[in-house]
PDB file of C-alpha atoms in Angstrom:
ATOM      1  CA  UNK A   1      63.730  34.516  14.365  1.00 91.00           C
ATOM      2  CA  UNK A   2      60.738  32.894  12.667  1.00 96.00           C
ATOM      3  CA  UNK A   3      59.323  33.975  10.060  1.00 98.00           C
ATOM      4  CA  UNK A   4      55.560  33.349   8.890  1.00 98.00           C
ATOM      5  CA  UNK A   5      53.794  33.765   5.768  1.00 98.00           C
ATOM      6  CA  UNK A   6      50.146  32.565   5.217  1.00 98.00           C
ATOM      7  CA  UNK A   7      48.256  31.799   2.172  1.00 98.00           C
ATOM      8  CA  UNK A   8      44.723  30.181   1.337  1.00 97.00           C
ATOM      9  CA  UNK A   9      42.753  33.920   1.867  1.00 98.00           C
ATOM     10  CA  UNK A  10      39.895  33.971  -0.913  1.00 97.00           C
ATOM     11  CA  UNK A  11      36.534  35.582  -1.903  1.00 98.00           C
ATOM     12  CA  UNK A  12      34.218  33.379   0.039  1.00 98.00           C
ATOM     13  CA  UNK A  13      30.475  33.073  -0.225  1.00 98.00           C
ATOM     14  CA  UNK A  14      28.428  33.263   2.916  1.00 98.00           C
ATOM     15  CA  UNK A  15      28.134  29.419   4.441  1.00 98.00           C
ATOM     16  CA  UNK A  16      30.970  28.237   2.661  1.00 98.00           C
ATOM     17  CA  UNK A  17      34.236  27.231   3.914  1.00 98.00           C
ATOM     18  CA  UNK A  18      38.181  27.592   2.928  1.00 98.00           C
ATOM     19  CA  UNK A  19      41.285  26.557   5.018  1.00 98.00           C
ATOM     20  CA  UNK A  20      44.201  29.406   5.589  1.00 98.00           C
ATOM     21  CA  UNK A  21      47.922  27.713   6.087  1.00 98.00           C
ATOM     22  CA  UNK A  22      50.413  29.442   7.602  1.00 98.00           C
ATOM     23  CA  UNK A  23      54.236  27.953   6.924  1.00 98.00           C
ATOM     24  CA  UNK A  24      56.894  28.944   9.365  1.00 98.00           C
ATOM     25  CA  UNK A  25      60.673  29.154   8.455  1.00 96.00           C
ATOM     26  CA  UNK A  26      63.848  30.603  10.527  1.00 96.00           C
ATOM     27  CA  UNK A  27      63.310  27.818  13.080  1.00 94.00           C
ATOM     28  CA  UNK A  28      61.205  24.673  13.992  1.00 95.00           C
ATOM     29  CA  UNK A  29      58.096  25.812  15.413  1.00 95.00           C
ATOM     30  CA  UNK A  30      57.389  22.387  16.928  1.00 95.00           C
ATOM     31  CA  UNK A  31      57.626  24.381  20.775  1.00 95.00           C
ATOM     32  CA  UNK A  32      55.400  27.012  19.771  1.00 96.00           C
ATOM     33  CA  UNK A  33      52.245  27.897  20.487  1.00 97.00           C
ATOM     34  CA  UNK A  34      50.315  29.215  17.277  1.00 97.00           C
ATOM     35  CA  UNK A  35      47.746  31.874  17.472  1.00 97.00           C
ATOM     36  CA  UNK A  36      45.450  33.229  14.469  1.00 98.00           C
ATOM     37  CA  UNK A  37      43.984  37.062  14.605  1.00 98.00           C
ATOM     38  CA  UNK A  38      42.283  38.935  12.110  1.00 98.00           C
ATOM     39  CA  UNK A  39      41.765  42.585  11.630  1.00 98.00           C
ATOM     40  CA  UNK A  40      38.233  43.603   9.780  1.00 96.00           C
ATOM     41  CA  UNK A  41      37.959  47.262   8.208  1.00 92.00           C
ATOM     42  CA  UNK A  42      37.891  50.098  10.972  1.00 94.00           C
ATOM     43  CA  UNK A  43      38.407  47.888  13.830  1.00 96.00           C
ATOM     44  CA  UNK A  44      41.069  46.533  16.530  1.00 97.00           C
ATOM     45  CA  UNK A  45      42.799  43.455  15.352  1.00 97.00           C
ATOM     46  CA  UNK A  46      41.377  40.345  17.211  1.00 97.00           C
ATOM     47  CA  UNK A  47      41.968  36.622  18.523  1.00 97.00           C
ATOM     48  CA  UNK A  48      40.381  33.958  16.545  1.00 98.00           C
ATOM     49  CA  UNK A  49      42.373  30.950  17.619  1.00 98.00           C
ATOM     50  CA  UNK A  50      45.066  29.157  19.608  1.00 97.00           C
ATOM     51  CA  UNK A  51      46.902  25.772  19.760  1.00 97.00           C
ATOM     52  CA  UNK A  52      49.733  24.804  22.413  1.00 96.00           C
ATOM     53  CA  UNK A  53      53.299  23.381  21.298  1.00 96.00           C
ATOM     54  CA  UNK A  54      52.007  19.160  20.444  1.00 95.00           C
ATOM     55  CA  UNK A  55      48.516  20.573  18.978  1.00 95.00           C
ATOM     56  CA  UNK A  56      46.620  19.289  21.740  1.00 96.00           C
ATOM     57  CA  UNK A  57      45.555  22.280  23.506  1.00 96.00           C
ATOM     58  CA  UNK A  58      43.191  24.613  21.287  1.00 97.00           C
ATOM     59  CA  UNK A  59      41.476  27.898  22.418  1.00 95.00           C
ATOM     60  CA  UNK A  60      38.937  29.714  19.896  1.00 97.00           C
ATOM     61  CA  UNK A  61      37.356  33.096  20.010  1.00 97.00           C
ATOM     62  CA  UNK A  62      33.699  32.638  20.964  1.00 97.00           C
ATOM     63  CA  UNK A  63      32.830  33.920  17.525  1.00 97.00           C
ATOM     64  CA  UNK A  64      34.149  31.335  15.965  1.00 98.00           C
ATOM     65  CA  UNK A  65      33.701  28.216  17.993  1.00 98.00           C
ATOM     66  CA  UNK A  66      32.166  25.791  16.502  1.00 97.00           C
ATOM     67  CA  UNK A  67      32.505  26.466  13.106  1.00 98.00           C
ATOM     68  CA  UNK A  68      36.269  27.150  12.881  1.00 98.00           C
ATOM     69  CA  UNK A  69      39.099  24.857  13.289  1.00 98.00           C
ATOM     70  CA  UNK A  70      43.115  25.494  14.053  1.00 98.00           C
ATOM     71  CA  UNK A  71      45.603  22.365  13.640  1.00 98.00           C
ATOM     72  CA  UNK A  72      49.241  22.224  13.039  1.00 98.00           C
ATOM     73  CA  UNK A  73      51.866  19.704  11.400  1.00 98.00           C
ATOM     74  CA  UNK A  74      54.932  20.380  12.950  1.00 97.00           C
ATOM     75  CA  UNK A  75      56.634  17.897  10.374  1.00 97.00           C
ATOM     76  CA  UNK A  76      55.783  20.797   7.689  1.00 97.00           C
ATOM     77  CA  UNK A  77      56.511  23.469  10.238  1.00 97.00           C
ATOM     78  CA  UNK A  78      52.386  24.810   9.239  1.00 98.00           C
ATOM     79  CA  UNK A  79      49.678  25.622  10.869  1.00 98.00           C
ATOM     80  CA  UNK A  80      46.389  25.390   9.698  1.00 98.00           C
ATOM     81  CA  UNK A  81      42.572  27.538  10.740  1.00 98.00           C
ATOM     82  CA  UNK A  82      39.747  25.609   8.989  1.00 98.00           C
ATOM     83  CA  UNK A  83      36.656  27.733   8.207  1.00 98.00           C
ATOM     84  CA  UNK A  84      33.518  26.644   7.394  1.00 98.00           C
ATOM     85  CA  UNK A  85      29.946  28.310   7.789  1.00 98.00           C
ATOM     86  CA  UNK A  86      31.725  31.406   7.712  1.00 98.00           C
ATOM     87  CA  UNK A  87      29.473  34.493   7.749  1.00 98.00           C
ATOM     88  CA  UNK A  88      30.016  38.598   6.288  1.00 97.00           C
ATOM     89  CA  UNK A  89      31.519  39.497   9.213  1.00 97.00           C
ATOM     90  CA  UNK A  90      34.761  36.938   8.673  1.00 98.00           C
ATOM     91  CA  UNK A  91      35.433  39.379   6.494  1.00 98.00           C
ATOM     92  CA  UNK A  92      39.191  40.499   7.411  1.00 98.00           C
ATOM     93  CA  UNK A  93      42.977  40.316   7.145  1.00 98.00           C
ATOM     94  CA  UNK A  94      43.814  36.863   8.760  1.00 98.00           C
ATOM     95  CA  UNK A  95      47.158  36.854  10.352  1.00 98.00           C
ATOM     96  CA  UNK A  96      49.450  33.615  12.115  1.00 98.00           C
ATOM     97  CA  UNK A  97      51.126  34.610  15.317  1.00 98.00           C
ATOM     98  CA  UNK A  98      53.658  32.220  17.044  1.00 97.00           C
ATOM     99  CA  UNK A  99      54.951  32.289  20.525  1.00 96.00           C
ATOM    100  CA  UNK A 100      57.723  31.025  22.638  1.00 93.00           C
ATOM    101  CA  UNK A 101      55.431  29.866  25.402  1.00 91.00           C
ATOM    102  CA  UNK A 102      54.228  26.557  24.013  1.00 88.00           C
ATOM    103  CA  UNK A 103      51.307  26.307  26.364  1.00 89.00           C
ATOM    104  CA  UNK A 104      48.634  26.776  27.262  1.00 90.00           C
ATOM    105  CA  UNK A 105      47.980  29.003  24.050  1.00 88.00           C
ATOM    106  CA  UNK A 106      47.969  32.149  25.028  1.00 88.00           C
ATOM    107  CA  UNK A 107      45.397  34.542  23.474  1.00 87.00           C
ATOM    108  CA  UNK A 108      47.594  37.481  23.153  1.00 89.00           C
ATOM    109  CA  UNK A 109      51.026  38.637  23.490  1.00 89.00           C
ATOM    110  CA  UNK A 110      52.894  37.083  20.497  1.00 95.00           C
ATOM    111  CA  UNK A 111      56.067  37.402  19.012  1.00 95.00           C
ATOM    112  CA  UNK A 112      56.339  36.685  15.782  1.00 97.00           C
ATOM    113  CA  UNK A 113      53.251  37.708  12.910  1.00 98.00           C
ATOM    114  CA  UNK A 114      52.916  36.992   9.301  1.00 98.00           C
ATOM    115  CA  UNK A 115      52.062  39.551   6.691  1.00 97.00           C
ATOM    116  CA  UNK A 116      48.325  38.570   6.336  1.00 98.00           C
ATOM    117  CA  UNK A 117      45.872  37.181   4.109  1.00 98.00           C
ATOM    118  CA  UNK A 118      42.729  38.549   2.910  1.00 98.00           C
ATOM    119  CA  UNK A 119      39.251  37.065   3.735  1.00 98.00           C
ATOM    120  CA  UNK A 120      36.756  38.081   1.995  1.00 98.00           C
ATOM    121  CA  UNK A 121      33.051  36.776   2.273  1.00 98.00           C
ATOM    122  CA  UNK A 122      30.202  37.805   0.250  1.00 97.00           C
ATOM    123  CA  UNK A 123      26.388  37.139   0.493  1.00 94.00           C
TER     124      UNK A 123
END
């Protein structure tokens, strides 16, 4: 079992940036992939971003490319989505996802999620 839990969500203006972290525990995620979502008010949760097992693989939402960044230390067992420019609607629950394959990152299909973290941008 893994568990996740991330941290980092804020009230964000418009064109600013913050960076969510997401710290695994239960087991070494270092053969993971690691997938963020996010769920906005009334709609479907979505894929943001991806990275494979060694961090070298990454796959973004086209949304977000561009302007949002996933990494991961696998000596801290984290993962990390860097978001800058971000606009109103980033506005959402932001949630880390890992998965046994370790690559390529797959863009759905996960099996393990974290409880969430609010994002909250304002103009």
């Amino acid at each position: 079992q893994v568990q996740l839990v991330e941290s980092g969500g804020t009230l964000v203006q418009a064109g600013g940036s913050l960076r969510l972290s997401c710290a695994a525990s239960g087991r070494a995620i270092s053969t993971y992939s690691m997938g963020w979502f996010r769920q906005a008010p009334g709609k479907e949760r979505e894929f943001v971003a991806a990275i494979n097992f060694s961090g070298v693989m990454t796959n973004y939402a086209d949304s977000v490319k561009g302007r949002f960044t996933i990494s991961r230390d696998n000596t801290k067992n984290t993962v990390y989505l860097q978001m800058t420019s971000v606009k109103l609607e980033d506005t959402a629950i932001y949630y880390c996802a890992a998965d046994r394959r370790a690559e390529p990152p797959p863009w759905r299909g996960y099996d393990y999620w974290g409880q969430g973290t609010q994002v909250t941008v304002s103009s």
